[in-house]
Coordinates of C-alpha atoms (C1' of nucleotides) in Angstrom, one line a residue:
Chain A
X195 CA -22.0 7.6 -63.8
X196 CA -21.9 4.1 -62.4
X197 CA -24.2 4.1 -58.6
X198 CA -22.0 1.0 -57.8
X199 CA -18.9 0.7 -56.4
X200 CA -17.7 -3.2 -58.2
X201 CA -15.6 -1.5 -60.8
X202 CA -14.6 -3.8 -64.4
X203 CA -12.6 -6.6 -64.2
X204 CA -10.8 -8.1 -67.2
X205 CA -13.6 -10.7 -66.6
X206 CA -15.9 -8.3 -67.3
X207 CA -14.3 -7.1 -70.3
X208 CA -14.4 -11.2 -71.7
X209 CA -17.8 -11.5 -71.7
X210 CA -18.7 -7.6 -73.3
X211 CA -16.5 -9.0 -75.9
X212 CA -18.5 -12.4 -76.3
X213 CA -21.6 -10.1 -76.1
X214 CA -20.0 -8.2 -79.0
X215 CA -20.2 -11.1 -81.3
X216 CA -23.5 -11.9 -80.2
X217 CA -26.7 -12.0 -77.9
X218 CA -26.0 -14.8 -75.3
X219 CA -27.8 -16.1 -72.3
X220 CA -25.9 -16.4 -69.5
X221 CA -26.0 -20.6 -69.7
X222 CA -24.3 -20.5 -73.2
X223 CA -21.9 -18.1 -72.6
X224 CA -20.8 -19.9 -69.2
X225 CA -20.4 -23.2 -72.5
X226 CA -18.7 -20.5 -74.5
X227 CA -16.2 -19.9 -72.2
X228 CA -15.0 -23.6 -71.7
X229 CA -14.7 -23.9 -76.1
X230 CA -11.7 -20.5 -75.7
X231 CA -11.3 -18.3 -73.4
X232 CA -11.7 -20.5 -70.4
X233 CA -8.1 -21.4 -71.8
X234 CA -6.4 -18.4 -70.7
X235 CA -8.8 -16.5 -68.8
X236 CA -10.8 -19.4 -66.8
X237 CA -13.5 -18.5 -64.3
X238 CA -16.0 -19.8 -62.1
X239 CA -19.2 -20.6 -62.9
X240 CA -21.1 -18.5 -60.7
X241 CA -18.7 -15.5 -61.8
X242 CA -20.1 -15.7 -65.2
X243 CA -23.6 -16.0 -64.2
X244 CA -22.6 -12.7 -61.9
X245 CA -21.0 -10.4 -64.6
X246 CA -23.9 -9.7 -67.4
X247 CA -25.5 -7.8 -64.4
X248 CA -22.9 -5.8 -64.1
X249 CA -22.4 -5.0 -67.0
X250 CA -26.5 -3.9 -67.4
X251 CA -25.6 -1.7 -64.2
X252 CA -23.2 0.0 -66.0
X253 CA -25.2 0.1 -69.2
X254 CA -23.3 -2.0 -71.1
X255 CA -25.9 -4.5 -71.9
X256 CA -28.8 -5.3 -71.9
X257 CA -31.0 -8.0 -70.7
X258 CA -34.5 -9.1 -72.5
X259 CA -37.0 -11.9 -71.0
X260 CA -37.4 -14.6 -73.1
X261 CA -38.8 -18.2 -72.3
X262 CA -38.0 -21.9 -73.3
X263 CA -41.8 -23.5 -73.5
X264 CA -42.8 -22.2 -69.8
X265 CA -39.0 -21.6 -68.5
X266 CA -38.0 -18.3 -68.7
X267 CA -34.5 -17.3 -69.5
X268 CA -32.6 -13.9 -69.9
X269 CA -30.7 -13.1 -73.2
X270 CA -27.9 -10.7 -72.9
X271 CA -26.7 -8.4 -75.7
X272 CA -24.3 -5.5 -75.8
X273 CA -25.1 -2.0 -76.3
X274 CA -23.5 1.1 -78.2
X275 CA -21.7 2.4 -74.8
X276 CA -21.3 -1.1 -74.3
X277 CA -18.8 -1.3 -77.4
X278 CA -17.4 2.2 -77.1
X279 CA -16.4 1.3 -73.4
X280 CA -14.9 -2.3 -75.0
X281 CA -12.9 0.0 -77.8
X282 CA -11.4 1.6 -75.4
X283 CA -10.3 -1.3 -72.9
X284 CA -8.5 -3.4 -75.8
X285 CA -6.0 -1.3 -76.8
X286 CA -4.7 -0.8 -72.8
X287 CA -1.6 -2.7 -71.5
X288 CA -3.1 -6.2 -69.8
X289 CA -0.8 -8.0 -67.6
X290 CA 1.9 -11.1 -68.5
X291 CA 1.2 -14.6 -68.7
X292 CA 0.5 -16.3 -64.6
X293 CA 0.8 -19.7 -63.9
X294 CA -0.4 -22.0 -61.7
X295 CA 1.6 -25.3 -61.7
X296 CA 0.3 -27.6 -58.6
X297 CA 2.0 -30.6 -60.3
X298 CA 5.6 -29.3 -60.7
X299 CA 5.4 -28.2 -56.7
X300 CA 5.2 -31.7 -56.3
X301 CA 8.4 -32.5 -58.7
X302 CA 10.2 -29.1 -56.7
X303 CA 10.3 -30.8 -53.7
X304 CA 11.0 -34.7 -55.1
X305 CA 12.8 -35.3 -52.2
X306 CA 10.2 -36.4 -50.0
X307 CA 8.7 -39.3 -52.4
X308 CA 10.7 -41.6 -54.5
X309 CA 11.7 -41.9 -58.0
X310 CA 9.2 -43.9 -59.2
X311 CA 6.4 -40.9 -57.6
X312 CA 8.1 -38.5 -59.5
X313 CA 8.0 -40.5 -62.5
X314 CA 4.0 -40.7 -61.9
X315 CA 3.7 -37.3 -61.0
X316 CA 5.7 -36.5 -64.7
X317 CA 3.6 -39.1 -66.6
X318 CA 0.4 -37.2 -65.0
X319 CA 1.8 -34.2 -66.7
X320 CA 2.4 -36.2 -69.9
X321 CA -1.5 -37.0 -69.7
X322 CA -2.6 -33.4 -69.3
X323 CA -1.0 -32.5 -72.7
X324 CA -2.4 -35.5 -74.7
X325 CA -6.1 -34.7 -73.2
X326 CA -5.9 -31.2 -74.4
X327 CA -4.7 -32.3 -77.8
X328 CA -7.6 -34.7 -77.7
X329 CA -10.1 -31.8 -76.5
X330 CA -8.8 -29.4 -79.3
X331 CA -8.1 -31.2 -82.4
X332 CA -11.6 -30.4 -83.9
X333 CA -11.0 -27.0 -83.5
X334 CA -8.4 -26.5 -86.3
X335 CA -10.0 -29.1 -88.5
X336 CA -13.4 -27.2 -88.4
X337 CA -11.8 -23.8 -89.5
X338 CA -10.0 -25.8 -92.3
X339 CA -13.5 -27.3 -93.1
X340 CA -15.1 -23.8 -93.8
X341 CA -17.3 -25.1 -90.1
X342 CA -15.3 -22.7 -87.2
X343 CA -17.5 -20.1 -85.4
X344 CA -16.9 -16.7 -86.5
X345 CA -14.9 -17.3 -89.5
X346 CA -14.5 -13.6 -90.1
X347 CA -12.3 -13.4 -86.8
X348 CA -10.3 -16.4 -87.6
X349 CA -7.0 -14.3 -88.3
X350 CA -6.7 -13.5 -84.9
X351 CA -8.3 -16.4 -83.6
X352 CA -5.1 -18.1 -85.3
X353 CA -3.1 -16.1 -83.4
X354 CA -4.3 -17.1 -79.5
X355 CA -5.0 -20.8 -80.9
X356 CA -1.1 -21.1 -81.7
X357 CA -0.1 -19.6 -78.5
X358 CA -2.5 -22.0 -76.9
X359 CA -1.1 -24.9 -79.1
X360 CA 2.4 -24.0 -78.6
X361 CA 1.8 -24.0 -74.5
X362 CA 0.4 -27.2 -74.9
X363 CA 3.2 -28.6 -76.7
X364 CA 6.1 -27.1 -74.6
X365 CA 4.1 -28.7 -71.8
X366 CA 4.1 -32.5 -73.5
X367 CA 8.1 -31.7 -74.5
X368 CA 9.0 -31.0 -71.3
X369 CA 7.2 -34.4 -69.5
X370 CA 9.2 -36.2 -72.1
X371 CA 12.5 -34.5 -71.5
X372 CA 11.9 -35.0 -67.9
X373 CA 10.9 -38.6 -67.9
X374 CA 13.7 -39.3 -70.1
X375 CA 16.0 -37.7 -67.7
X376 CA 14.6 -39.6 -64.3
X377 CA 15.1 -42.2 -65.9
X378 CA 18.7 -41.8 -65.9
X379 CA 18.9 -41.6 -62.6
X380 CA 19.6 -44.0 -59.5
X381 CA 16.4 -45.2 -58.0
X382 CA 18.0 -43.1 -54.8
X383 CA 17.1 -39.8 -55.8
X384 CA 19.9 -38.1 -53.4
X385 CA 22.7 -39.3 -55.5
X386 CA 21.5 -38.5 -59.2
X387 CA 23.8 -36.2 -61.0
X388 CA 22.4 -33.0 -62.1
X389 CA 21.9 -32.5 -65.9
X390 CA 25.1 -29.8 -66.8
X391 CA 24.2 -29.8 -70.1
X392 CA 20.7 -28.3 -69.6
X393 CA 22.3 -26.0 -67.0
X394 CA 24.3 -24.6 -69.7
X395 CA 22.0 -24.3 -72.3
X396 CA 19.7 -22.4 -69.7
X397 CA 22.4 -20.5 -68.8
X398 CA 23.1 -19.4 -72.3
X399 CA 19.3 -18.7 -73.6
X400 CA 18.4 -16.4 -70.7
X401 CA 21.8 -14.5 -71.5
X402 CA 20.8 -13.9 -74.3
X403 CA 16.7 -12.7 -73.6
X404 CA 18.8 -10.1 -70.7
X405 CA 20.7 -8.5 -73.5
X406 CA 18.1 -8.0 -75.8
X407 CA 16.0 -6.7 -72.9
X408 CA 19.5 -4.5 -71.5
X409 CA 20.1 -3.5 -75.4
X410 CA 16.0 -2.3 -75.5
X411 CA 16.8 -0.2 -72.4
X412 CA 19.6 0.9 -73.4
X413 CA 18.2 2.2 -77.1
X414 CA 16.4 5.0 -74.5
X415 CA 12.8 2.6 -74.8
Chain B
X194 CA -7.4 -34.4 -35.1
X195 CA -7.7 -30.6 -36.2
X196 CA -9.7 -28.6 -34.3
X197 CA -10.2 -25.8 -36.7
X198 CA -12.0 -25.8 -40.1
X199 CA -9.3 -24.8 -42.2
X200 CA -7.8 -27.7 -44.2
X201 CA -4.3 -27.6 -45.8
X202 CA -4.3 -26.3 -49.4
X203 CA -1.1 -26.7 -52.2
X204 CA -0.3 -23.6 -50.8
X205 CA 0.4 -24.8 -47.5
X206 CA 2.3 -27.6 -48.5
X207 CA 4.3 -25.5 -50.5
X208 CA 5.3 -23.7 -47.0
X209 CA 5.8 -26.8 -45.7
X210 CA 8.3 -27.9 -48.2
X211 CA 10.1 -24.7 -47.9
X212 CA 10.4 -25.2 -44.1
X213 CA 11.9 -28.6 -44.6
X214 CA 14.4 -27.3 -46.4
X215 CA 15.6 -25.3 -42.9
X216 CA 13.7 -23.2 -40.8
X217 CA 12.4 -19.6 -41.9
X218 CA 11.3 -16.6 -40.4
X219 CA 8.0 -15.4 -42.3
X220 CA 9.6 -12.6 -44.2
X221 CA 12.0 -14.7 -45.1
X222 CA 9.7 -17.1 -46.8
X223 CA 7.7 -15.0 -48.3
X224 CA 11.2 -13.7 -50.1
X225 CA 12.0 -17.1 -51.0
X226 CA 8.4 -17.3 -52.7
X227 CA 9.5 -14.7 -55.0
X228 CA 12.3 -16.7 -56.3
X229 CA 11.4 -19.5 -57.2
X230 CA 7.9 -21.1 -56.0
X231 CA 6.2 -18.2 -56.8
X232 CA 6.9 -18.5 -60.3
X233 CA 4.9 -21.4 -60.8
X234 CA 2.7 -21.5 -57.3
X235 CA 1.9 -17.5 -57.2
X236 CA 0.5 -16.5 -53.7
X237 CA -0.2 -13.0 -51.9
X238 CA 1.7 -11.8 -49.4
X239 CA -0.7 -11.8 -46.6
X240 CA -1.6 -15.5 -47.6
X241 CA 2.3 -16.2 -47.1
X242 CA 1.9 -14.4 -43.2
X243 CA -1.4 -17.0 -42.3
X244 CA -0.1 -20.5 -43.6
X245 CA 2.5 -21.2 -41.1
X246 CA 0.4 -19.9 -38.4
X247 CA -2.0 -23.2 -40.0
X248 CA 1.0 -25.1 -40.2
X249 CA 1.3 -24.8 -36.3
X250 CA -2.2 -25.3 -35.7
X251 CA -1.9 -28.4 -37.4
X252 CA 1.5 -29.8 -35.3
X253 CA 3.1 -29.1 -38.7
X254 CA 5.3 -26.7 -37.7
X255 CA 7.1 -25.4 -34.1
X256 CA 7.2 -21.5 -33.6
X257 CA 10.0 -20.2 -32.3
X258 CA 10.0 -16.5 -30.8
X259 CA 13.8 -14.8 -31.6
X260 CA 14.6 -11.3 -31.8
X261 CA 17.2 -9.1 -33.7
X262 CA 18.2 -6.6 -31.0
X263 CA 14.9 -5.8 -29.1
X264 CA 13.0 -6.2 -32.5
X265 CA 11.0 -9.6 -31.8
X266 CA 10.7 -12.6 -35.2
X267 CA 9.1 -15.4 -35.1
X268 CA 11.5 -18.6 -36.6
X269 CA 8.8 -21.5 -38.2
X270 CA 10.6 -24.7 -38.2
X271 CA 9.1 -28.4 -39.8
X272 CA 8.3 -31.2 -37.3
X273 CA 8.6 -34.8 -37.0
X274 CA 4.5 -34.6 -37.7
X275 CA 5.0 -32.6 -40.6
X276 CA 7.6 -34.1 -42.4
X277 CA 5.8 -36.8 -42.9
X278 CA 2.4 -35.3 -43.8
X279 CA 4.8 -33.8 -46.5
X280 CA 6.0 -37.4 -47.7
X281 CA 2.7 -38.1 -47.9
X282 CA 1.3 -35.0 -50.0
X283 CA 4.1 -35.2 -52.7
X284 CA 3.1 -38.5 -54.4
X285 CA -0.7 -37.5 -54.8
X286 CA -1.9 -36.3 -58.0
X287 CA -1.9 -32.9 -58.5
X288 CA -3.8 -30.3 -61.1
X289 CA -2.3 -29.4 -64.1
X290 CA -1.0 -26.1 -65.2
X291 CA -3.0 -23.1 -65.2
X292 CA -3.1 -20.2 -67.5
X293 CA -4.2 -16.6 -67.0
X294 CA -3.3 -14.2 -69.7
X295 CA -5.1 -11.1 -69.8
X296 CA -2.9 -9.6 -72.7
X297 CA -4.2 -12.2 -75.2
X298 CA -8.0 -11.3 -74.2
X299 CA -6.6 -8.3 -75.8
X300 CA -5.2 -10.1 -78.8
X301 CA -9.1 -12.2 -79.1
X302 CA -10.5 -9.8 -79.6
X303 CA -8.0 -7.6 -81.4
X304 CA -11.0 -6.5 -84.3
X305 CA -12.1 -3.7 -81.4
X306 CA -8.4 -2.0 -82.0
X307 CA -6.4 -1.0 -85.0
X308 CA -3.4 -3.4 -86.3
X309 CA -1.0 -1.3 -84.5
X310 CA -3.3 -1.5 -80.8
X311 CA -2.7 -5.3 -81.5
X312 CA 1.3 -4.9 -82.4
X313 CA 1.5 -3.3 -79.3
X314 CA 0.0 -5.9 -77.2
X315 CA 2.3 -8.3 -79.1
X316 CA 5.2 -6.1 -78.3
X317 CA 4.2 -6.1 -74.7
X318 CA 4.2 -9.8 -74.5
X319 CA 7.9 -9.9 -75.8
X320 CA 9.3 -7.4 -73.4
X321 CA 7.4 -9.8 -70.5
X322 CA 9.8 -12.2 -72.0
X323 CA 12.7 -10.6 -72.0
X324 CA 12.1 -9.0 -68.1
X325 CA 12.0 -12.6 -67.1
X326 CA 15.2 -13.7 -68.7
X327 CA 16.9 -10.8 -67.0
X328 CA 15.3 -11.6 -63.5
X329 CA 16.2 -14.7 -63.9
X330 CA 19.8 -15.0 -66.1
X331 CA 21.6 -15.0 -62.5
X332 CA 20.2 -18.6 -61.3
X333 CA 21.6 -21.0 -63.8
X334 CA 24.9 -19.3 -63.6
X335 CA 24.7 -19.4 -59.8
X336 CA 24.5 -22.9 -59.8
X337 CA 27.4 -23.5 -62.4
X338 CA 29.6 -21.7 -60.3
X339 CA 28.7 -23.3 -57.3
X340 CA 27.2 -20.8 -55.3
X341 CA 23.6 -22.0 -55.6
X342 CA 21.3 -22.5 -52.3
X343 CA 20.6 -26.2 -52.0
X344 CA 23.2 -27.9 -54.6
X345 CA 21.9 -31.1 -53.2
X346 CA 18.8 -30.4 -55.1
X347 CA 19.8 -29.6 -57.9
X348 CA 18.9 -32.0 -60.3
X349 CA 15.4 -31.7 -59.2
X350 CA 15.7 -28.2 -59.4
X351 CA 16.9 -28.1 -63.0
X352 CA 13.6 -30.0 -63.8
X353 CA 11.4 -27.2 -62.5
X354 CA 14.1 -24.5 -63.9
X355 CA 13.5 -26.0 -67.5
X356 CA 9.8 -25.7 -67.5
X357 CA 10.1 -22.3 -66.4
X358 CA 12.6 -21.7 -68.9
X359 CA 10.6 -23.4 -71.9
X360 CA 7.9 -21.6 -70.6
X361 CA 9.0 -18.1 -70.9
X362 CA 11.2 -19.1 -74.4
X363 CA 7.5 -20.3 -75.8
X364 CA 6.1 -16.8 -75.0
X365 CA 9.2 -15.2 -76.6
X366 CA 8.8 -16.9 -79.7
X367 CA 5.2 -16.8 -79.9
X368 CA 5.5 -13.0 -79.8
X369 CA 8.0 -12.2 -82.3
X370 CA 5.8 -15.3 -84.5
X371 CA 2.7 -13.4 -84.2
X372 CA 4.2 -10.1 -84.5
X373 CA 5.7 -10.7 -87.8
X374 CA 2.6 -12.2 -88.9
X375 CA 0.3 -9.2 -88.4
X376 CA 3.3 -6.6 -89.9
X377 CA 2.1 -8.8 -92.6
X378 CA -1.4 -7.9 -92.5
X379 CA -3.1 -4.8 -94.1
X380 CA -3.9 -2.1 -92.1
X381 CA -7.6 -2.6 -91.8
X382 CA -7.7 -6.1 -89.9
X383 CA -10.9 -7.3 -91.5
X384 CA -9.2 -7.6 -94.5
X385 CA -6.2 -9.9 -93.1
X386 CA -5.7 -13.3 -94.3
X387 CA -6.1 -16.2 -92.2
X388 CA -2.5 -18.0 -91.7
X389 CA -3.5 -21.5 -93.3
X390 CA 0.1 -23.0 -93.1
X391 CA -0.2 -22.5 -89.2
X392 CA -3.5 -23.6 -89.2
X393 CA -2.9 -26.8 -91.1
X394 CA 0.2 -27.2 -88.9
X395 CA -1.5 -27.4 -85.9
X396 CA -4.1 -29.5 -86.9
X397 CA -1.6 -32.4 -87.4
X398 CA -0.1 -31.6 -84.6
X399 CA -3.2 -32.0 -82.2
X400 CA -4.3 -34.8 -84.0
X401 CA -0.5 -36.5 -83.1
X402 CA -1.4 -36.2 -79.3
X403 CA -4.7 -36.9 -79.4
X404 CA -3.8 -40.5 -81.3
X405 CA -1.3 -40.7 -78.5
X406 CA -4.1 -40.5 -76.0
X407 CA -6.4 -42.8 -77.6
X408 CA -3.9 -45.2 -78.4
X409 CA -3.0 -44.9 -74.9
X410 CA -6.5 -45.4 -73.4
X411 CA -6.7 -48.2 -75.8
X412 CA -4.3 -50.2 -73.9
X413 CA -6.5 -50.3 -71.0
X414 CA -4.7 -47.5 -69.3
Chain C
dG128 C1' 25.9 12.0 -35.1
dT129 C1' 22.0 12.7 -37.7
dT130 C1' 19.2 11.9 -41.7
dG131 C1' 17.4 9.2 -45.1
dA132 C1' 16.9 5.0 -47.8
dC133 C1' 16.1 0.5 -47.8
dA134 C1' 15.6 -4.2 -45.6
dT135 C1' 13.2 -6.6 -42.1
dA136 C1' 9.0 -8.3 -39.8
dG137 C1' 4.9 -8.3 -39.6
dT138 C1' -0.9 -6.9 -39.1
dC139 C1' -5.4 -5.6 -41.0
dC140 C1' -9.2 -5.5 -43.8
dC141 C1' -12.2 -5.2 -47.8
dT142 C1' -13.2 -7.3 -51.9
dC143 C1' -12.7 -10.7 -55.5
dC144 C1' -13.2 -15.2 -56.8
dC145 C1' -13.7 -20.2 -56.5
dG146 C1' -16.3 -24.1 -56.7
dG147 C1' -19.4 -27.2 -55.1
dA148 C1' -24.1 -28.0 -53.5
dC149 C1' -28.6 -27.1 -54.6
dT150 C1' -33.0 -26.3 -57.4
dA151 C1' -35.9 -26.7 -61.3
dT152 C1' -37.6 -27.1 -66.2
dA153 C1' -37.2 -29.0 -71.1
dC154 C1' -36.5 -32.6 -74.1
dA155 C1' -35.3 -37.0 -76.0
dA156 C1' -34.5 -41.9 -75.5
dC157 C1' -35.7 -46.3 -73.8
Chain D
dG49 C1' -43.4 -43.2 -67.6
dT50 C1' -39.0 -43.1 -66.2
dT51 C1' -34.3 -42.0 -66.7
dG52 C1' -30.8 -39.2 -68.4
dT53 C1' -28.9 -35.1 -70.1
dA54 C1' -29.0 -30.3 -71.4
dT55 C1' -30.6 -25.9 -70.0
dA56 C1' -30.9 -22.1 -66.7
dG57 C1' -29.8 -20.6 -63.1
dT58 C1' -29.0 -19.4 -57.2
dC59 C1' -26.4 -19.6 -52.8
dC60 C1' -22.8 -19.5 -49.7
dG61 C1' -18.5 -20.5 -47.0
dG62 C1' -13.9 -20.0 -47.3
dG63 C1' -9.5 -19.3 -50.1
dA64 C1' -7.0 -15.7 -52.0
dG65 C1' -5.6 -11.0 -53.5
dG66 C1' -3.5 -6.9 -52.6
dG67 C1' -2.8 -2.6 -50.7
dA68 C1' -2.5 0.3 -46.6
dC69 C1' -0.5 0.6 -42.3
dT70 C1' 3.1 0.1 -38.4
dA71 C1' 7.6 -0.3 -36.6
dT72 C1' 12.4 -1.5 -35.9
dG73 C1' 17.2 -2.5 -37.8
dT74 C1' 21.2 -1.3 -40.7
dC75 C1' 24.2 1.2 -43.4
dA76 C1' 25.9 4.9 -46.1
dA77 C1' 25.9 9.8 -47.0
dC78 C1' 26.2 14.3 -45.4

DNA sequence: GTTGACATAGTCCCTCCCGGACTATACAAC
DNA sequence: GTTGTATAGTCCGGGAGGGACTATGTCAAC
C-alpha cells in the first residue's frame, strides 16, 4: 500500500490525532504541541514539520494550499483512512512511562561536588516544578471558566492533566524532602548518615507493588 | 585540547561517574546501567560500547587490555584528568526531568476507542507499576541488610532511590485513580462527565506553586 | 565428556530524532 | 519607517536507538 519504507511512529500517530480534532498548519500544530502533548510525548521542531507529509504519503491526510496576504501556507486535515488507521492504533498496548533525569545524575554521584552544590542542584529541581505550575495554572482555570479548547474531550483531558499535575507535584515533594534532608547533614558529605527511615518505608511499599504484581501472576493473568 | 569533534554529553559523564566508582570492563557497565542509572538516564547499548572509547580520547579514561582465559576484555579505569573534569561537571545546572509516555497518547485521545480500550490502557499503566516494584523490591532490602554495592554512598543513593520510588508510586496511584474514574463512566464516552472536584483540585493546586514562583522571583531571585 | 543454556564481551549499521542555525513574509507598535 | 514578534517553514550534522551478528567462557544436565 505505502511506496515508502518510514513506517508510523507514535509521533505520527500524535499529530493524526491533533489532525482529528481539526485542520492545522504545520506552524500551529508545532504551538499545539508545546500547550499538551509536548508534555509527555515532546518532539523536535523539525520532526513536526516532517510528519504531516508522511502521513499524506500514506494517505492519511491531506494537504491544501492556502496563503496569508502573498505567503503561502499548507493546511493539513485528516482523512477517512486517516481516522480508521487512528481507531485502530489507540486501542494497542503503547509502552511505560521513560525518563530522562539529567539533574538527579548530578545528585547520583554527589560525591564529587560539595553539599552546598547539591543543595543548588536540588533547589534547581525545586524551580522546575514551580515554573511548570506557573506555565499550567491557566489551564484548569479556563476549563472551569467554560474557555478550555475542546470542551467535549475534557473528561479525558482530565485524566492526562492529573497525571501531568500529579508528576509535577511528586517532582516539587521530593526537592523538598531532599533539601530538608541535606540539610541535616555535615557540610562533609562522606560522613552523613543515611536516612533508615526512608530505607524502610521504600523497603516496605515496593513489597507490597511485588505482591500484588506476584498475586496478578499468580491468579493465571 | 581534543582533537576530535565529538564533545562530552550527560551521557558521558554518567560513564565517567561510574568509572570513578572503580574500574569496569564495558559489559560490565553497560549492566550496571540497567540497574540503576538507566532508570533515570536511559541509554542504548551500543551508545554504552562508544562513550568510554570518547572517554579515552579525551585523557578521561586509561584502557587496559585483560583477558579471561585466551578471551581478550578491555578494563576502562578513571584518571587523574578525569576525575576532575567530573568535579567539575557535577555542580553545573542540569535539565529537568523528561517525560515520554506513549500509553497516555492513548488515554488523549481515548474518544477513538471504546471505554473498555481506555480501561485497558489504564490497566496496562498499573501493571508497569507493579513490574517495577518487583524489579526493584530487592534494592532497599539489600542495603538494610548490608549487602548493598557502595554503602559509602548511600545516603546519596537513597535520594535518587526515593524519586524513583515516588515516581513509580505516582504512576500506581494515578492508574488505579483514573481507572476507577472511568468504571464510573457510561459506556459511550461522549456522554461521561467531566471530574469537576479534580479539576477544581488542581487548579488550586497550580495556582500554590505558581504564587510560590512569583513570590520567589519577587524577591529578586 | 558432550551438549545446551546462559553469561560475557563486544562490533556493525541503518534509521530515528534532536536542536540549532537559517530564511523569509505578515502585522502591529512606536 | 523601523523594530519587534508571530507566522511558516528548510537544512543539516551529530547524538542516540536498537537489533542483528560474532565469539568465547562457564556450568549444569544428560
Amino acid at each position: 500500500m505505502s511506496t515508502d519504507h518510514g513506517e508510523l511512529t507514535p509521533t505520527s500517530y500524535a499529530i493524526l490525532g491533533l489532525l482529528a480534532l481539526r485542520p492545522w498548519t504545520t506552524y500551529e500544530l508545532a504551538k499545539q504541541m508545546d500547550r499538551a502533548l509536548g508534555y509527555f510525548w515532546p518532539r523536535a521542531r523539525s520532526k513536526l514539520y516532517e510528519e504531516p507529509k508522511k502521513l499524506v504519503a500514506h494517505g492519511y491526510a491531506r494537504a491544501t494550499s492556502e496563503s496569508t496576504g502573498r505567503r503561502p501556507r499548507t493546511m493539513y486535515s485528516i482523512t477517512a483512512k486517516g481516522r480508521r488507521a487512528l481507531a485502530q492504533w489507540v486501542p494497542m498496548p503503547g509502552s511505560g512511562p521513560v525518563l530522562e533525569f539529567e539533574q538527579l545524575i548530578r545528585v547520583f554521584f554527589a560525591e564529587h561536588g560539595s553539599k552546598a552544590d547539591l543543595l543548588r542542584s536540588l533547589d534547581e529541581v525545586r524551580r522546575w516544578a514551580e515554573d511548570r505550575g506557573e506555565a499550567s495554572v491557566g489551564i484548569p482555570e479556563a476549563y472551569l471558566a467554560g474557555t478550555g479548547a475542546f470542551p467535549e474531550r475534557l473528561p479525558w483531558l482530565i485524566l492526562t492533566g492529573k497525571f501531568l499535575h500529579d508528576f509535577e507535584q511528586m517532582i516539587d515533594r521530593w526537592a523538598e524532602w531532599a533539601i530538608d534532608t541535606v540539610e541535616s547533614w555535615p557540610d562533609d558529605l562522606a560522613s552523613a548518615e543515611p536516612d533508615w527511615q526512608t530505607l524502610r518505608e521504600m523497603a516496605a511499599a515496593e513489597r507490597t507493588l511485588a505482591d500484588r504484581a506476584a498475586a496478578r501472576r499468580a491468579e493465571g493473568d
